[in-house]
Short mmCIF file of C-alpha atoms in Angstrom, two decimals:
data_model
loop_
_atom_site.label_atom_id
_atom_site.label_comp_id
_atom_site.label_asym_id
_atom_site.label_seq_id
_atom_site.Cartn_x
_atom_site.Cartn_y
_atom_site.Cartn_z
CA MET A 270 -68.23 118.32 133.51
CA PRO A 271 -68.26 117.98 129.76
CA HIS A 272 -69.09 114.30 129.96
CA ASP A 273 -72.38 114.93 131.67
CA ASP A 274 -73.51 117.53 129.12
CA PRO A 275 -76.65 116.48 127.33
CA HIS A 276 -75.02 116.78 123.92
CA ASP A 277 -78.17 117.06 121.88
CA HIS A 278 -77.26 119.76 119.38
CA SER A 279 -75.82 118.76 116.04
CA HIS A 280 -72.45 119.74 114.62
CA ALA A 281 -71.48 120.01 111.03
CA ALA A 282 -68.90 117.34 110.35
CA VAL A 283 -65.34 118.59 109.97
CA GLU A 284 -64.67 118.07 106.30
CA ALA A 285 -61.55 118.41 104.23
CA ASP A 286 -63.56 118.58 101.03
CA GLU A 287 -63.32 122.28 100.37
CA PRO A 288 -63.91 123.41 96.80
CA GLN A 289 -60.79 122.80 94.77
CA GLY A 290 -58.97 125.76 93.28
CA TYR A 291 -56.96 126.04 90.09
CA TYR A 292 -53.72 124.63 91.51
CA GLN A 293 -55.44 121.71 93.26
CA HIS A 294 -57.04 120.78 89.94
CA LEU A 295 -53.72 121.18 88.16
CA ALA A 296 -51.95 118.96 90.73
CA ALA A 297 -54.67 116.30 90.57
CA ALA A 298 -54.65 116.28 86.76
CA THR A 299 -50.85 116.08 86.62
CA ARG A 300 -50.83 113.25 89.14
CA SER A 301 -53.46 111.27 87.20
CA LEU A 302 -51.58 111.77 83.97
CA LEU A 303 -48.23 110.64 85.42
CA ILE A 304 -49.83 107.54 86.90
CA GLU A 305 -51.68 106.77 83.63
CA LYS A 306 -48.45 107.11 81.67
CA GLY A 307 -46.70 104.77 84.10
CA VAL A 308 -44.10 107.30 85.31
CA PHE A 309 -44.97 106.18 88.84
CA SER A 310 -47.81 104.28 90.46
CA ALA A 311 -50.41 105.39 92.96
CA ALA A 312 -48.63 103.18 95.51
CA ASP A 313 -45.30 104.97 94.80
CA MET A 314 -47.05 108.25 95.38
CA ARG A 315 -48.54 107.10 98.69
CA ALA A 316 -45.17 105.70 99.79
CA MET A 317 -43.50 109.04 99.03
CA ILE A 318 -46.08 110.95 101.06
CA GLU A 319 -45.57 108.51 103.92
CA GLN A 320 -41.83 108.97 103.70
CA ILE A 321 -42.21 112.75 103.89
CA ASP A 322 -44.59 112.47 106.82
CA ARG A 323 -42.20 110.22 108.76
CA ARG A 324 -39.80 113.14 109.03
CA SER A 325 -40.36 115.16 112.17
CA PRO A 326 -38.59 117.59 114.51
CA ALA A 327 -37.52 114.53 116.52
CA LEU A 328 -34.74 114.01 113.96
CA GLY A 329 -33.46 117.55 114.44
CA ALA A 330 -33.72 117.19 118.21
CA LYS A 331 -31.47 114.11 118.10
CA ILE A 332 -28.89 116.06 116.11
CA VAL A 333 -28.96 118.94 118.60
CA ALA A 334 -28.69 116.62 121.59
CA ARG A 335 -25.70 114.85 119.99
CA ALA A 336 -24.02 118.21 119.37
CA TRP A 337 -24.55 119.20 123.01
CA THR A 338 -22.95 116.02 124.29
CA ASP A 339 -20.18 115.50 121.72
CA GLU A 340 -17.86 118.43 121.00
CA GLY A 341 -16.24 116.69 118.05
CA PHE A 342 -19.60 116.04 116.41
CA LYS A 343 -20.63 119.61 117.06
CA ALA A 344 -17.52 120.93 115.33
CA ARG A 345 -18.15 118.71 112.31
CA LEU A 346 -21.83 119.66 112.29
CA LEU A 347 -20.98 123.36 112.19
CA SER A 348 -18.33 123.02 109.50
CA ARG A 349 -19.76 120.27 107.27
CA GLY A 350 -23.36 119.85 108.35
CA LYS A 351 -24.56 117.62 105.53
CA GLN A 352 -21.79 115.06 105.93
CA ALA A 353 -22.04 115.00 109.72
CA ILE A 354 -25.80 114.37 109.60
CA LYS A 355 -25.52 111.76 106.89
CA GLU A 356 -22.49 109.86 108.16
CA GLU A 357 -22.81 110.16 111.93
CA MET A 358 -26.57 110.41 112.44
CA GLU A 359 -27.44 108.21 109.47
CA ILE A 360 -30.18 110.57 108.37
CA ASP A 361 -30.59 110.83 104.61
CA PRO A 362 -30.25 114.52 103.77
CA VAL A 363 -31.86 113.86 100.37
CA ALA A 364 -30.44 116.65 98.22
CA ALA A 365 -30.25 119.47 100.72
CA ASP A 366 -27.08 121.22 101.80
CA ILE A 367 -27.38 122.16 105.41
CA VAL A 368 -25.91 125.14 107.21
CA VAL A 369 -25.99 124.78 110.99
CA VAL A 370 -25.89 128.09 112.86
CA GLU A 371 -25.05 128.14 116.55
CA ASN A 372 -26.77 130.28 119.15
CA THR A 373 -24.37 131.68 121.71
CA ALA A 374 -24.44 134.19 124.53
CA ALA A 375 -23.56 136.79 121.88
CA VAL A 376 -25.72 135.74 118.90
CA HIS A 377 -29.27 134.48 118.42
CA ASN A 378 -30.11 133.04 114.98
CA VAL A 379 -33.52 132.87 113.34
CA VAL A 380 -34.46 131.40 109.96
CA VAL A 381 -36.98 132.60 107.40
CA CYS A 382 -37.54 132.16 103.67
CA THR A 383 -38.89 135.44 102.36
CA LEU A 384 -39.31 134.19 98.79
CA CYS A 385 -41.29 131.03 99.50
CA SER A 386 -41.02 128.53 102.34
CA CYS A 387 -37.62 126.76 102.08
CA TYR A 388 -37.28 124.62 105.19
CA PRO A 389 -35.10 121.65 106.25
CA VAL A 390 -37.94 119.15 105.82
CA PHE A 391 -35.53 116.19 106.01
CA ILE A 392 -34.71 116.92 109.66
CA LEU A 393 -37.72 118.93 110.86
CA GLY A 394 -40.62 117.50 108.89
CA ARG A 395 -43.06 119.75 107.16
CA PRO A 396 -43.01 123.43 108.14
CA PRO A 397 -45.72 124.93 110.34
CA ASP A 398 -48.28 127.13 108.60
CA TRP A 399 -46.95 130.30 110.18
CA TYR A 400 -43.55 129.71 108.56
CA LYS A 401 -45.27 129.97 105.17
CA SER A 402 -47.39 133.00 106.03
CA TYR A 403 -46.76 136.41 104.44
CA ALA A 404 -46.75 137.93 107.91
CA TYR A 405 -43.83 135.84 109.18
CA ARG A 406 -41.93 135.98 105.91
CA SER A 407 -42.10 139.74 105.58
CA ARG A 408 -41.80 140.71 109.22
CA ALA A 409 -39.07 138.30 110.37
CA VAL A 410 -36.48 140.10 108.24
CA ARG A 411 -37.65 143.62 109.00
CA ASP A 412 -38.46 143.38 112.69
CA PRO A 413 -37.02 140.11 113.97
CA ARG A 414 -37.00 141.14 117.62
CA GLY A 415 -40.67 142.15 117.45
CA VAL A 416 -41.61 138.87 115.80
CA LEU A 417 -39.62 136.85 118.34
CA ARG A 418 -41.39 138.71 121.15
CA GLU A 419 -44.72 137.56 119.73
CA PHE A 420 -43.41 134.00 120.01
CA GLY A 421 -42.66 134.73 123.66
CA THR A 422 -38.95 134.97 122.97
CA GLU A 423 -37.29 138.06 124.37
CA ILE A 424 -33.71 138.40 123.17
CA ASP A 425 -31.42 140.45 125.41
CA PRO A 426 -30.78 143.77 123.63
CA ALA A 427 -27.04 143.18 124.05
CA ARG A 428 -27.17 139.98 121.98
CA GLU A 429 -26.96 140.18 118.20
CA VAL A 430 -30.00 138.88 116.33
CA ARG A 431 -28.91 137.28 113.07
CA VAL A 432 -31.61 136.51 110.53
CA HIS A 433 -30.96 133.92 107.81
CA ASP A 434 -33.02 134.41 104.67
CA SER A 435 -33.09 130.95 103.12
CA THR A 436 -33.30 132.17 99.53
CA ALA A 437 -31.45 129.51 97.57
CA ASP A 438 -29.78 126.10 97.92
CA MET A 439 -28.91 126.02 101.63
CA ARG A 440 -31.22 124.77 104.34
CA TYR A 441 -30.77 125.96 107.92
CA LEU A 442 -30.76 124.36 111.32
CA VAL A 443 -30.37 126.52 114.40
CA LEU A 444 -28.29 124.86 117.09
CA PRO A 445 -29.92 126.27 120.22
CA MET A 446 -28.06 126.94 123.47
CA GLN A 447 -28.18 124.13 125.99
CA PRO A 448 -30.07 125.45 129.00
CA ALA A 449 -28.32 125.72 132.33
CA GLY A 450 -29.14 122.89 134.71
CA THR A 451 -29.12 120.19 132.04
CA GLU A 452 -25.40 119.45 132.21
CA GLY A 453 -24.78 115.75 132.44
CA TRP A 454 -28.14 114.76 131.01
CA LEU A 455 -28.11 111.84 128.63
CA GLU A 456 -28.53 112.51 124.93
CA GLU A 457 -32.01 111.04 124.80
CA ARG A 458 -33.29 113.15 127.67
CA LEU A 459 -31.78 116.29 126.13
CA ALA A 460 -33.47 115.53 122.80
CA GLY A 461 -36.77 115.57 124.67
CA ILE A 462 -36.53 119.27 125.48
CA VAL A 463 -35.55 120.43 121.97
CA THR A 464 -38.61 121.64 120.10
CA ARG A 465 -39.22 122.53 116.48
CA ASP A 466 -39.33 126.28 117.09
CA THR A 467 -35.99 126.24 118.90
CA MET A 468 -34.41 124.82 115.74
CA VAL A 469 -36.00 127.51 113.56
CA GLY A 470 -34.89 130.13 116.07
CA THR A 471 -38.26 131.49 117.15
CA ALA A 472 -37.78 130.05 120.63
CA GLU A 473 -35.03 129.10 123.06
CA VAL A 474 -34.76 125.74 124.77
CA ARG A 475 -36.04 125.68 128.33
CA PRO A 476 -35.33 122.86 130.70
CA ALA A 477 -38.36 120.66 131.16
CA GLU A 478 -40.45 121.52 134.23
CA MET B 18 -16.53 123.90 88.81
CA THR B 19 -16.39 127.61 88.26
CA ASP B 20 -13.92 129.47 90.40
CA PRO B 21 -15.66 131.89 92.74
CA LEU B 22 -15.01 135.53 91.97
CA PHE B 23 -15.34 136.62 95.60
CA ASN B 24 -13.82 135.42 98.86
CA PRO B 25 -15.02 135.49 102.45
CA GLY B 26 -14.63 139.01 103.82
CA ASP B 27 -15.02 140.73 100.45
CA ALA B 28 -17.35 143.72 100.38
CA VAL B 29 -20.00 143.19 97.71
CA THR B 30 -23.00 145.13 96.44
CA VAL B 31 -26.13 143.39 95.23
CA SER B 32 -27.05 144.46 91.71
CA ALA B 33 -29.85 147.00 91.69
CA ARG B 34 -31.46 145.41 88.63
CA PHE B 35 -35.17 144.89 88.35
CA PRO B 36 -35.80 142.71 85.32
CA THR B 37 -39.45 142.14 84.53
CA GLY B 38 -41.34 139.44 82.69
CA ARG B 39 -41.44 135.70 83.22
CA ARG B 40 -38.59 135.21 85.66
CA HIS B 41 -37.57 133.16 88.65
CA ILE B 42 -35.11 135.28 90.57
CA ARG B 43 -33.86 134.26 94.02
CA THR B 44 -32.53 137.71 94.95
CA PRO B 45 -35.11 139.41 97.18
CA PHE B 46 -36.10 142.94 96.18
CA TYR B 47 -35.30 144.35 99.61
CA ILE B 48 -31.62 143.55 99.31
CA ARG B 49 -30.96 144.82 95.79
CA GLY B 50 -28.53 147.72 95.83
CA LYS B 51 -27.37 146.94 99.38
CA THR B 52 -23.77 146.31 100.37
CA GLY B 53 -22.60 143.51 102.62
CA GLU B 54 -19.71 141.16 103.26
CA VAL B 55 -19.22 137.65 101.94
CA GLU B 56 -19.66 135.25 104.89
CA ARG B 57 -18.84 132.08 102.96
CA VAL B 58 -18.74 130.57 99.52
CA CYS B 59 -21.41 127.85 99.46
CA GLY B 60 -20.33 126.16 96.25
CA ALA B 61 -21.60 126.24 92.68
CA TYR B 62 -25.22 125.48 91.90
CA LYS B 63 -27.28 125.33 88.76
CA ASN B 64 -28.76 128.71 88.01
CA PRO B 65 -32.36 128.66 89.32
CA GLU B 66 -33.31 131.28 86.75
CA ASP B 67 -32.78 128.56 84.11
CA LEU B 68 -33.81 125.54 86.21
CA ALA B 69 -37.23 127.05 86.83
CA PHE B 70 -37.98 126.84 83.13
CA GLY B 71 -36.88 123.25 82.67
CA ASN B 72 -33.29 123.84 81.60
CA TYR B 73 -31.66 121.13 83.69
CA ASN B 74 -28.34 121.59 81.92
CA ALA B 75 -28.17 125.07 83.37
CA ALA B 76 -24.70 126.43 84.02
CA ARG B 77 -23.50 126.32 87.59
CA VAL B 78 -23.08 129.63 89.34
CA SER B 79 -21.15 130.31 92.53
CA LEU B 80 -23.42 130.89 95.49
CA TYR B 81 -22.47 133.02 98.49
CA ARG B 82 -23.85 133.79 101.88
CA VAL B 83 -23.60 137.55 102.28
CA ARG B 84 -23.97 139.29 105.64
CA PHE B 85 -25.62 142.71 105.84
CA ASP B 86 -26.08 145.12 108.72
CA GLN B 87 -29.78 145.45 109.47
CA ARG B 88 -29.39 149.20 109.99
CA HIS B 89 -28.07 149.45 106.43
CA VAL B 90 -30.87 147.31 105.01
CA TRP B 91 -33.76 149.08 106.75
CA ASP B 92 -33.65 152.84 107.31
CA ASP B 93 -35.96 152.56 110.32
CA TYR B 94 -34.38 149.52 111.98
CA THR B 95 -34.54 149.94 115.73
CA GLY B 96 -32.88 146.77 117.05
CA ASN B 97 -29.31 146.32 118.22
CA PRO B 98 -26.94 148.10 115.79
CA ASN B 99 -25.01 144.83 115.60
CA ASP B 100 -28.02 142.90 114.23
CA THR B 101 -27.37 141.28 110.88
CA ILE B 102 -29.06 139.37 108.10
CA ASP B 103 -27.41 136.64 106.02
CA ILE B 104 -28.76 136.01 102.54
CA GLU B 105 -27.76 133.52 99.85
CA ILE B 106 -26.97 135.32 96.63
CA TYR B 107 -25.72 133.97 93.30
CA GLU B 108 -22.59 135.45 91.82
CA HIS B 109 -24.25 137.10 88.83
CA TRP B 110 -26.20 139.28 91.27
CA LEU B 111 -23.07 140.54 93.04
CA GLU B 112 -20.66 143.31 92.19
CA PRO B 113 -17.50 144.44 93.97
CA ALA B 114 -18.59 147.10 96.46
CA VAL B 115 -17.87 150.66 95.48
CA THR B 116 -16.04 152.47 98.24
CA GLU B 117 -17.39 155.91 98.97
CA ASP B 118 -14.43 157.27 100.93
CA SER B 119 -14.35 160.67 99.24
CA SER B 120 -17.99 161.73 99.07
CA ASP B 121 -19.46 160.19 102.19
CA ALA B 122 -16.81 160.47 104.88
CA THR B 123 -18.97 161.10 107.91
#
């Protein structure tokens, strides 16, 4: 029982104060300069960071759950994603144009940005580290089925795997398939089983145990 | 708005150009020279090759989503022959596809 352990050895504290590299210095200097010149204040900066951090996959999950329960919304989401999200979900898409791609029995979609790390932050929050790694970015285009397998996602060989390389001005949301056995669930309950990875396409939605 | 040169369904080839120097090009190397089909016209966006260097009055360029067969993109692709990859490509990186009906009719 961990609680009864005589915890008498010391640990180094977990610190986020790693030595700063060139780009950290550049960012800090630029930030100081902009604040000094009155372009924005330190409070504006903090508020912006908080706004970014408030975005999470829960927003995307609500969109998916709405699409599963409302055919009309789903059709609008697939044809004019940005407007549907803005007008019907009241989520501010900021500047991004969104392309929603639907998983079906015939097609499985997966998203990658090989050039950098383009990601629909406004509906999924900040991307996971693996999404930004060279390994994912290079391998997801070249061997998508192998990469998906490493995520525990085995795509039937008969289904088409369609990779989306998010190279420019579009941002992508995968509309996963609604799992069997969840018919008739309320929107809120459905949103609870939609995870971040299912909206990037590295996983499929499973009904909650 | 500039009128798009290509329409959905058009066969297009990505320019096999490799400019060097201080650039910001959104056309991945692996797709240059490959041929695919226009999936949709996304609209017209300011050219990132200018935007990246602070030219915010950059001209707008039509942007397309182009679909490629994975087997065509990668010589050693082993997945389903129907597997595809969609990539956003700006118009100035696309050319009408050259049909090779005479030389390569296998």
